[in-house]
Amino acid sequence: MTARARPGARRPVIGVSAYEETASWTVWTELAALVPARYLGAIRRAGGVPMVLPGGPGDAPELLDRVDGLVVVGGPDVDPELYGAAPHERTDAPRVERDRFESELLVEAYGRGLPTLAVCRGMQLLNVVRHGTLHQHLPDVLGHSGHSTGGDEYLPHDVDVTPGSLLAKALGSGRVCIASHHHQGIDVVGDGLEVDARADDGTIEGLEDPSRDFYLGVQWHPEVDEHDVSIFVALVKAALPFAAARPIEGAG
Ligand code: MN
């Protein structure tokens, strides 16, 4: 299933936050603006057009002028200084520029009512932007490592989606099996956010702002599910009116 634009209408453009990371290709190993291609593929399969948004200081407003929806992708831990905590020994080294750029995207997109999906670290950053806090190492809190082994594999586990939530509209309420890869989690929920999904151990797996039509965070990785892109379909669908209203560059 994809979100269909009216015949002749433009497909929604979905911005995806990129980040600078050292990467290797052919003979080069150097700093690159990176987005895992799984996100781009999921957006295409859902009927949208992905657009990579490179992180640059102060660029968020102009970048968001050109998109109809936003995905903030997963990645390393949010700097604990942003929520007033000292770093845990297992917390990643801070990525100050990335935290700043993605925070600007989240705040700016919220102000515009732009449909937004924040994935994994993206949801954690969203919570911190709203003055919430994080558990820095879930195994310390839960006594198990069921949300990530720390390696490159995704662990499947079930989550319960709250009936009546924005997330339930996108996925259906009830239990879903998701792909998990996180060692941190939500502690205090940020201002204006509501929990819309939990794992059996109580871990918060989804947050949403009910004052918007589509402003969601998920703790899991929907982009790795090759069979089910329904959350991206819901995002693209929510972006359709923005695509219809966005002025065409150079026109008029
Ligand atoms: Mn999980």
PDB file of C-alpha atoms and ligand atoms in Angstrom:
ATOM      1  CA  MET A   1       0.000   0.000   0.000  1.00  0.00           C
ATOM      2  CA  THR A   2       1.235   3.501  -0.760  1.00  0.00           C
ATOM      3  CA  ALA A   3      -0.226   6.949  -0.082  1.00  0.00           C
ATOM      4  CA  ARG A   4      -1.557   8.090  -3.439  1.00  0.00           C
ATOM      5  CA  ALA A   5      -1.425  11.690  -4.564  1.00  0.00           C
ATOM      6  CA  ARG A   6      -4.323  12.851  -6.811  1.00  0.00           C
ATOM      7  CA  PRO A   7      -3.559  12.205 -10.477  1.00  0.00           C
ATOM      8  CA  GLY A   8      -1.246  14.990 -11.623  1.00  0.00           C
ATOM      9  CA  ALA A   9      -0.501  16.126  -8.049  1.00  0.00           C
ATOM     10  CA  ARG A  10       3.038  16.174  -6.737  1.00  0.00           C
ATOM     11  CA  ARG A  11       4.160  13.387  -4.464  1.00  0.00           C
ATOM     12  CA  PRO A  12       5.093  14.623  -0.993  1.00  0.00           C
ATOM     13  CA  VAL A  13       8.792  15.324  -0.441  1.00  0.00           C
ATOM     14  CA  ILE A  14       9.997  13.891   2.871  1.00  0.00           C
ATOM     15  CA  GLY A  15      13.177  15.414   4.309  1.00  0.00           C
ATOM     16  CA  VAL A  16      15.531  13.000   6.073  1.00  0.00           C
ATOM     17  CA  SER A  17      18.098  14.355   8.523  1.00  0.00           C
ATOM     18  CA  ALA A  18      21.660  13.519   7.442  1.00  0.00           C
ATOM     19  CA  TYR A  19      24.757  13.681   9.626  1.00  0.00           C
ATOM     20  CA  GLU A  20      28.486  13.943   9.083  1.00  0.00           C
ATOM     21  CA  GLU A  21      30.318  10.701   9.676  1.00  0.00           C
ATOM     22  CA  THR A  22      33.567   9.228   8.377  1.00  0.00           C
ATOM     23  CA  ALA A  23      32.637   6.727   5.659  1.00  0.00           C
ATOM     24  CA  SER A  24      34.465   4.589   3.099  1.00  0.00           C
ATOM     25  CA  TRP A  25      33.683   4.145  -0.585  1.00  0.00           C
ATOM     26  CA  THR A  26      35.921   3.180  -3.539  1.00  0.00           C
ATOM     27  CA  VAL A  27      39.357   4.569  -2.598  1.00  0.00           C
ATOM     28  CA  TRP A  28      38.082   7.240  -0.197  1.00  0.00           C
ATOM     29  CA  THR A  29      37.662   7.319   3.562  1.00  0.00           C
ATOM     30  CA  GLU A  30      36.488  10.754   4.548  1.00  0.00           C
ATOM     31  CA  LEU A  31      33.777  12.791   6.182  1.00  0.00           C
ATOM     32  CA  ALA A  32      30.457  12.320   4.374  1.00  0.00           C
ATOM     33  CA  ALA A  33      26.852  13.497   4.834  1.00  0.00           C
ATOM     34  CA  LEU A  34      25.259  10.179   5.646  1.00  0.00           C
ATOM     35  CA  VAL A  35      21.752   8.710   5.689  1.00  0.00           C
ATOM     36  CA  PRO A  36      21.207   4.938   5.781  1.00  0.00           C
ATOM     37  CA  ALA A  37      19.511   4.193   2.444  1.00  0.00           C
ATOM     38  CA  ARG A  38      16.863   2.031   4.178  1.00  0.00           C
ATOM     39  CA  TYR A  39      15.071   5.234   5.225  1.00  0.00           C
ATOM     40  CA  LEU A  40      15.053   6.526   1.653  1.00  0.00           C
ATOM     41  CA  GLY A  41      13.746   3.220   0.306  1.00  0.00           C
ATOM     42  CA  ALA A  42      10.960   3.062   2.895  1.00  0.00           C
ATOM     43  CA  ILE A  43       9.796   6.581   1.967  1.00  0.00           C
ATOM     44  CA  ARG A  44       9.801   5.718  -1.742  1.00  0.00           C
ATOM     45  CA  ARG A  45       7.869   2.503  -1.150  1.00  0.00           C
ATOM     46  CA  ALA A  46       5.337   4.513   0.846  1.00  0.00           C
ATOM     47  CA  GLY A  47       4.729   6.855  -2.132  1.00  0.00           C
ATOM     48  CA  GLY A  48       6.927   9.790  -1.069  1.00  0.00           C
ATOM     49  CA  VAL A  49      10.058  11.386  -2.517  1.00  0.00           C
ATOM     50  CA  PRO A  50      12.941  11.365  -0.023  1.00  0.00           C
ATOM     51  CA  MET A  51      15.221  14.402   0.230  1.00  0.00           C
ATOM     52  CA  VAL A  52      18.461  14.264   2.212  1.00  0.00           C
ATOM     53  CA  LEU A  53      18.866  17.242   4.557  1.00  0.00           C
ATOM     54  CA  PRO A  54      22.540  17.851   5.387  1.00  0.00           C
ATOM     55  CA  GLY A  55      23.148  19.274   8.850  1.00  0.00           C
ATOM     56  CA  GLY A  56      24.383  22.863   8.779  1.00  0.00           C
ATOM     57  CA  PRO A  57      24.179  25.537  11.493  1.00  0.00           C
ATOM     58  CA  GLY A  58      21.041  27.628  11.074  1.00  0.00           C
ATOM     59  CA  ASP A  59      19.939  25.833   7.883  1.00  0.00           C
ATOM     60  CA  ALA A  60      16.866  24.069   9.283  1.00  0.00           C
ATOM     61  CA  PRO A  61      14.239  26.717   8.308  1.00  0.00           C
ATOM     62  CA  GLU A  62      15.321  26.966   4.643  1.00  0.00           C
ATOM     63  CA  LEU A  63      15.595  23.193   4.337  1.00  0.00           C
ATOM     64  CA  LEU A  64      12.116  22.695   5.773  1.00  0.00           C
ATOM     65  CA  ASP A  65      10.687  25.287   3.325  1.00  0.00           C
ATOM     66  CA  ARG A  66      11.309  22.656   0.654  1.00  0.00           C
ATOM     67  CA  VAL A  67       9.765  19.563   2.206  1.00  0.00           C
ATOM     68  CA  ASP A  68       6.292  18.326   3.115  1.00  0.00           C
ATOM     69  CA  GLY A  69       7.290  16.030   5.954  1.00  0.00           C
ATOM     70  CA  LEU A  70      10.312  15.130   8.083  1.00  0.00           C
ATOM     71  CA  VAL A  71      12.090  12.007   9.308  1.00  0.00           C
ATOM     72  CA  VAL A  72      14.741  12.398  12.019  1.00  0.00           C
ATOM     73  CA  VAL A  73      16.830   9.232  11.889  1.00  0.00           C
ATOM     74  CA  GLY A  74      18.480   7.019  14.499  1.00  0.00           C
ATOM     75  CA  GLY A  75      22.095   7.293  15.638  1.00  0.00           C
ATOM     76  CA  PRO A  76      24.408   7.773  18.617  1.00  0.00           C
ATOM     77  CA  ASP A  77      23.319   8.889  22.074  1.00  0.00           C
ATOM     78  CA  VAL A  78      22.040  12.393  22.767  1.00  0.00           C
ATOM     79  CA  ASP A  79      24.485  14.518  24.796  1.00  0.00           C
ATOM     80  CA  PRO A  80      23.375  14.036  28.458  1.00  0.00           C
ATOM     81  CA  GLU A  81      24.382  17.618  29.193  1.00  0.00           C
ATOM     82  CA  LEU A  82      21.235  18.640  27.284  1.00  0.00           C
ATOM     83  CA  TYR A  83      19.091  17.083  30.024  1.00  0.00           C
ATOM     84  CA  GLY A  84      21.366  18.009  32.908  1.00  0.00           C
ATOM     85  CA  ALA A  85      22.967  14.597  33.521  1.00  0.00           C
ATOM     86  CA  ALA A  86      26.591  13.503  33.809  1.00  0.00           C
ATOM     87  CA  PRO A  87      27.559  10.989  31.096  1.00  0.00           C
ATOM     88  CA  HIS A  88      27.239   7.276  31.934  1.00  0.00           C
ATOM     89  CA  GLU A  89      30.342   5.214  31.073  1.00  0.00           C
ATOM     90  CA  ARG A  90      28.410   3.512  28.236  1.00  0.00           C
ATOM     91  CA  THR A  91      27.087   6.748  26.720  1.00  0.00           C
ATOM     92  CA  ASP A  92      28.529   7.714  23.316  1.00  0.00           C
ATOM     93  CA  ALA A  93      30.770  10.760  22.926  1.00  0.00           C
ATOM     94  CA  PRO A  94      28.570  13.831  22.334  1.00  0.00           C
ATOM     95  CA  ARG A  95      27.740  14.946  18.771  1.00  0.00           C
ATOM     96  CA  VAL A  96      27.098  18.572  19.569  1.00  0.00           C
ATOM     97  CA  GLU A  97      26.480  19.780  15.992  1.00  0.00           C
ATOM     98  CA  ARG A  98      24.161  16.920  15.188  1.00  0.00           C
ATOM     99  CA  ASP A  99      22.142  17.396  18.377  1.00  0.00           C
ATOM    100  CA  ARG A 100      21.790  21.087  17.582  1.00  0.00           C
ATOM    101  CA  PHE A 101      20.746  20.638  13.928  1.00  0.00           C
ATOM    102  CA  GLU A 102      18.200  17.913  14.614  1.00  0.00           C
ATOM    103  CA  SER A 103      16.784  19.862  17.590  1.00  0.00           C
ATOM    104  CA  GLU A 104      16.281  22.834  15.251  1.00  0.00           C
ATOM    105  CA  LEU A 105      14.545  20.588  12.725  1.00  0.00           C
ATOM    106  CA  LEU A 106      12.217  19.162  15.400  1.00  0.00           C
ATOM    107  CA  VAL A 107      11.304  22.567  16.861  1.00  0.00           C
ATOM    108  CA  GLU A 108      10.865  24.203  13.458  1.00  0.00           C
ATOM    109  CA  ALA A 109       8.805  21.323  12.050  1.00  0.00           C
ATOM    110  CA  TYR A 110       6.587  21.397  15.127  1.00  0.00           C
ATOM    111  CA  GLY A 111       5.998  25.142  14.715  1.00  0.00           C
ATOM    112  CA  ARG A 112       4.884  24.578  11.129  1.00  0.00           C
ATOM    113  CA  GLY A 113       2.726  21.565  11.926  1.00  0.00           C
ATOM    114  CA  LEU A 114       4.883  19.604   9.481  1.00  0.00           C
ATOM    115  CA  PRO A 115       4.263  15.846   9.674  1.00  0.00           C
ATOM    116  CA  THR A 116       7.238  14.409  11.576  1.00  0.00           C
ATOM    117  CA  LEU A 117       8.517  10.931  12.395  1.00  0.00           C
ATOM    118  CA  ALA A 118      11.446  10.732  14.835  1.00  0.00           C
ATOM    119  CA  VAL A 119      13.146   7.330  14.907  1.00  0.00           C
ATOM    120  CA  CYS A 120      15.073   5.852  17.878  1.00  0.00           C
ATOM    121  CA  ARG A 121      17.663   8.528  18.786  1.00  0.00           C
ATOM    122  CA  GLY A 122      15.291  10.946  16.984  1.00  0.00           C
ATOM    123  CA  MET A 123      12.542  10.175  19.508  1.00  0.00           C
ATOM    124  CA  GLN A 124      14.987  10.483  22.409  1.00  0.00           C
ATOM    125  CA  LEU A 125      16.138  13.877  21.123  1.00  0.00           C
ATOM    126  CA  LEU A 126      12.501  14.958  20.692  1.00  0.00           C
ATOM    127  CA  ASN A 127      11.904  14.074  24.348  1.00  0.00           C
ATOM    128  CA  VAL A 128      14.984  16.048  25.461  1.00  0.00           C
ATOM    129  CA  VAL A 129      13.967  19.057  23.335  1.00  0.00           C
ATOM    130  CA  ARG A 130      10.715  19.037  25.380  1.00  0.00           C
ATOM    131  CA  HIS A 131      12.683  18.990  28.659  1.00  0.00           C
ATOM    132  CA  GLY A 132      12.287  15.256  29.216  1.00  0.00           C
ATOM    133  CA  THR A 133      15.131  12.974  30.333  1.00  0.00           C
ATOM    134  CA  LEU A 134      16.649   9.641  29.265  1.00  0.00           C
ATOM    135  CA  HIS A 135      17.806   6.442  30.929  1.00  0.00           C
ATOM    136  CA  GLN A 136      21.416   6.295  29.741  1.00  0.00           C
ATOM    137  CA  HIS A 137      21.798   2.517  29.864  1.00  0.00           C
ATOM    138  CA  LEU A 138      18.595   0.462  29.948  1.00  0.00           C
ATOM    139  CA  PRO A 139      20.229  -2.802  31.136  1.00  0.00           C
ATOM    140  CA  ASP A 140      21.003  -0.961  34.431  1.00  0.00           C
ATOM    141  CA  VAL A 141      17.303  -0.187  34.831  1.00  0.00           C
ATOM    142  CA  LEU A 142      15.744  -3.353  33.414  1.00  0.00           C
ATOM    143  CA  GLY A 143      18.331  -6.002  34.254  1.00  0.00           C
ATOM    144  CA  HIS A 144      18.303  -7.374  30.701  1.00  0.00           C
ATOM    145  CA  SER A 145      19.602  -6.514  27.221  1.00  0.00           C
ATOM    146  CA  GLY A 146      16.437  -7.338  25.290  1.00  0.00           C
ATOM    147  CA  HIS A 147      16.397  -4.050  23.375  1.00  0.00           C
ATOM    148  CA  SER A 148      19.883  -4.378  21.875  1.00  0.00           C
ATOM    149  CA  THR A 149      22.885  -6.677  22.038  1.00  0.00           C
ATOM    150  CA  GLY A 150      25.141  -3.713  21.293  1.00  0.00           C
ATOM    151  CA  GLY A 151      26.177  -5.283  17.970  1.00  0.00           C
ATOM    152  CA  ASP A 152      24.772  -4.656  14.496  1.00  0.00           C
ATOM    153  CA  GLU A 153      21.693  -6.872  14.829  1.00  0.00           C
ATOM    154  CA  TYR A 154      18.148  -5.705  15.454  1.00  0.00           C
ATOM    155  CA  LEU A 155      16.254  -7.630  18.129  1.00  0.00           C
ATOM    156  CA  PRO A 156      12.565  -8.316  17.533  1.00  0.00           C
ATOM    157  CA  HIS A 157      10.179  -7.633  20.407  1.00  0.00           C
ATOM    158  CA  ASP A 158       6.493  -6.834  20.804  1.00  0.00           C
ATOM    159  CA  VAL A 159       5.049  -3.456  21.711  1.00  0.00           C
ATOM    160  CA  ASP A 160       1.494  -2.561  22.735  1.00  0.00           C
ATOM    161  CA  VAL A 161       0.112   0.416  20.827  1.00  0.00           C
ATOM    162  CA  THR A 162      -2.365   2.578  22.770  1.00  0.00           C
ATOM    163  CA  PRO A 163      -5.864   2.515  21.225  1.00  0.00           C
ATOM    164  CA  GLY A 164      -7.040   5.898  19.971  1.00  0.00           C
ATOM    165  CA  SER A 165      -3.511   7.312  19.611  1.00  0.00           C
ATOM    166  CA  LEU A 166      -2.030   8.883  16.462  1.00  0.00           C
ATOM    167  CA  LEU A 167       0.261   5.855  16.306  1.00  0.00           C
ATOM    168  CA  ALA A 168      -2.734   3.495  16.411  1.00  0.00           C
ATOM    169  CA  LYS A 169      -4.194   5.381  13.437  1.00  0.00           C
ATOM    170  CA  ALA A 170      -0.981   4.672  11.533  1.00  0.00           C
ATOM    171  CA  LEU A 171      -0.357   1.075  12.645  1.00  0.00           C
ATOM    172  CA  GLY A 172      -3.595  -0.144  14.171  1.00  0.00           C
ATOM    173  CA  SER A 173      -3.869  -0.619  17.938  1.00  0.00           C
ATOM    174  CA  GLY A 174      -2.826  -3.788  19.682  1.00  0.00           C
ATOM    175  CA  ARG A 175       0.452  -5.661  19.542  1.00  0.00           C
ATOM    176  CA  VAL A 176       3.092  -5.232  16.879  1.00  0.00           C
ATOM    177  CA  CYS A 177       6.449  -6.945  16.585  1.00  0.00           C
ATOM    178  CA  ILE A 178       9.173  -4.399  15.915  1.00  0.00           C
ATOM    179  CA  ALA A 179      12.938  -4.256  15.258  1.00  0.00           C
ATOM    180  CA  SER A 180      14.751  -2.916  18.322  1.00  0.00           C
ATOM    181  CA  HIS A 181      18.263  -1.467  18.626  1.00  0.00           C
ATOM    182  CA  HIS A 182      18.689   0.895  21.573  1.00  0.00           C
ATOM    183  CA  HIS A 183      20.519   0.829  24.891  1.00  0.00           C
ATOM    184  CA  GLN A 184      18.985   4.109  26.106  1.00  0.00           C
ATOM    185  CA  GLY A 185      15.334   4.898  26.718  1.00  0.00           C
ATOM    186  CA  ILE A 186      12.844   7.535  27.812  1.00  0.00           C
ATOM    187  CA  ASP A 187      12.794   8.330  31.546  1.00  0.00           C
ATOM    188  CA  VAL A 188      10.776  11.495  32.283  1.00  0.00           C
ATOM    189  CA  VAL A 189       8.394  12.226  29.401  1.00  0.00           C
ATOM    190  CA  GLY A 190       8.787  15.705  27.882  1.00  0.00           C
ATOM    191  CA  ASP A 191       6.222  18.532  27.930  1.00  0.00           C
ATOM    192  CA  GLY A 192       3.181  18.009  25.729  1.00  0.00           C
ATOM    193  CA  LEU A 193       4.148  14.456  24.765  1.00  0.00           C
ATOM    194  CA  GLU A 194       2.111  11.322  25.409  1.00  0.00           C
ATOM    195  CA  VAL A 195       3.240   7.707  25.546  1.00  0.00           C
ATOM    196  CA  ASP A 196       1.550   5.713  22.762  1.00  0.00           C
ATOM    197  CA  ALA A 197       3.479   2.411  22.868  1.00  0.00           C
ATOM    198  CA  ARG A 198       5.238   0.297  25.484  1.00  0.00           C
ATOM    199  CA  ALA A 199       7.229  -2.924  25.582  1.00  0.00           C
ATOM    200  CA  ASP A 200       6.206  -5.674  28.035  1.00  0.00           C
ATOM    201  CA  ASP A 201       8.968  -4.581  30.442  1.00  0.00           C
ATOM    202  CA  GLY A 202       7.419  -1.093  30.586  1.00  0.00           C
ATOM    203  CA  THR A 203       9.977   0.580  28.300  1.00  0.00           C
ATOM    204  CA  ILE A 204       8.449   3.535  26.470  1.00  0.00           C
ATOM    205  CA  GLU A 205       8.499   2.661  22.771  1.00  0.00           C
ATOM    206  CA  GLY A 206       6.494   5.538  21.283  1.00  0.00           C
ATOM    207  CA  LEU A 207       5.739   9.218  21.976  1.00  0.00           C
ATOM    208  CA  GLU A 208       3.423  11.602  20.204  1.00  0.00           C
ATOM    209  CA  ASP A 209       2.205  15.177  20.437  1.00  0.00           C
ATOM    210  CA  PRO A 210      -1.585  14.997  20.216  1.00  0.00           C
ATOM    211  CA  SER A 211      -1.797  18.730  19.385  1.00  0.00           C
ATOM    212  CA  ARG A 212      -0.561  17.920  15.871  1.00  0.00           C
ATOM    213  CA  ASP A 213      -1.999  15.636  13.169  1.00  0.00           C
ATOM    214  CA  PHE A 214       1.214  13.649  12.795  1.00  0.00           C
ATOM    215  CA  TYR A 215       4.110  14.294  15.174  1.00  0.00           C
ATOM    216  CA  LEU A 216       5.433  10.941  16.340  1.00  0.00           C
ATOM    217  CA  GLY A 217       8.492   9.280  17.753  1.00  0.00           C
ATOM    218  CA  VAL A 218       9.148   5.557  17.777  1.00  0.00           C
ATOM    219  CA  GLN A 219      11.925   3.881  19.756  1.00  0.00           C
ATOM    220  CA  TRP A 220      12.222   1.107  17.161  1.00  0.00           C
ATOM    221  CA  HIS A 221      13.416   0.996  13.543  1.00  0.00           C
ATOM    222  CA  PRO A 222      10.473   0.847  11.110  1.00  0.00           C
ATOM    223  CA  GLU A 223      12.863   1.485   8.191  1.00  0.00           C
ATOM    224  CA  VAL A 224      14.382  -2.011   8.516  1.00  0.00           C
ATOM    225  CA  ASP A 225      11.022  -3.774   8.057  1.00  0.00           C
ATOM    226  CA  GLU A 226      10.953  -4.659   4.375  1.00  0.00           C
ATOM    227  CA  HIS A 227       7.361  -5.927   4.470  1.00  0.00           C
ATOM    228  CA  ASP A 228       5.606  -3.212   6.431  1.00  0.00           C
ATOM    229  CA  VAL A 229       6.095   0.462   5.635  1.00  0.00           C
ATOM    230  CA  SER A 230       2.723   1.470   7.097  1.00  0.00           C
ATOM    231  CA  ILE A 231       4.121   4.153   9.400  1.00  0.00           C
ATOM    232  CA  PHE A 232       5.832   5.787   6.403  1.00  0.00           C
ATOM    233  CA  VAL A 233       2.582   5.493   4.422  1.00  0.00           C
ATOM    234  CA  ALA A 234       0.816   7.371   7.232  1.00  0.00           C
ATOM    235  CA  LEU A 235       3.559  10.029   7.202  1.00  0.00           C
ATOM    236  CA  VAL A 236       3.333  10.481   3.413  1.00  0.00           C
ATOM    237  CA  LYS A 237      -0.464  10.657   3.634  1.00  0.00           C
ATOM    238  CA  ALA A 238      -0.243  13.364   6.321  1.00  0.00           C
ATOM    239  CA  ALA A 239       2.201  15.239   4.042  1.00  0.00           C
ATOM    240  CA  LEU A 240      -0.163  15.295   1.015  1.00  0.00           C
ATOM    241  CA  PRO A 241      -1.836  18.640   1.919  1.00  0.00           C
ATOM    242  CA  PHE A 242       1.601  20.228   2.432  1.00  0.00           C
ATOM    243  CA  ALA A 243       2.705  19.042  -1.025  1.00  0.00           C
ATOM    244  CA  ALA A 244      -0.462  20.488  -2.563  1.00  0.00           C
ATOM    245  CA  ALA A 245       0.045  23.856  -0.808  1.00  0.00           C
ATOM    246  CA  ARG A 246       3.817  24.264  -1.293  1.00  0.00           C
ATOM    247  CA  PRO A 247       4.567  26.927  -3.940  1.00  0.00           C
ATOM    248  CA  ILE A 248       6.463  25.617  -6.959  1.00  0.00           C
ATOM    249  CA  GLU A 249      10.019  27.029  -7.022  1.00  0.00           C
ATOM    250  CA  GLY A 250      10.525  29.593  -9.758  1.00  0.00           C
ATOM    251  CA  ALA A 251       6.802  29.797 -10.578  1.00  0.00           C
ATOM    252  CA  GLY A 252       4.941  33.116 -10.656  1.00  0.00           C
TER     253      GLY A 252
HETATM  254 MN    MN B   1      12.890  -1.663  22.275  1.00  0.00          MN
END
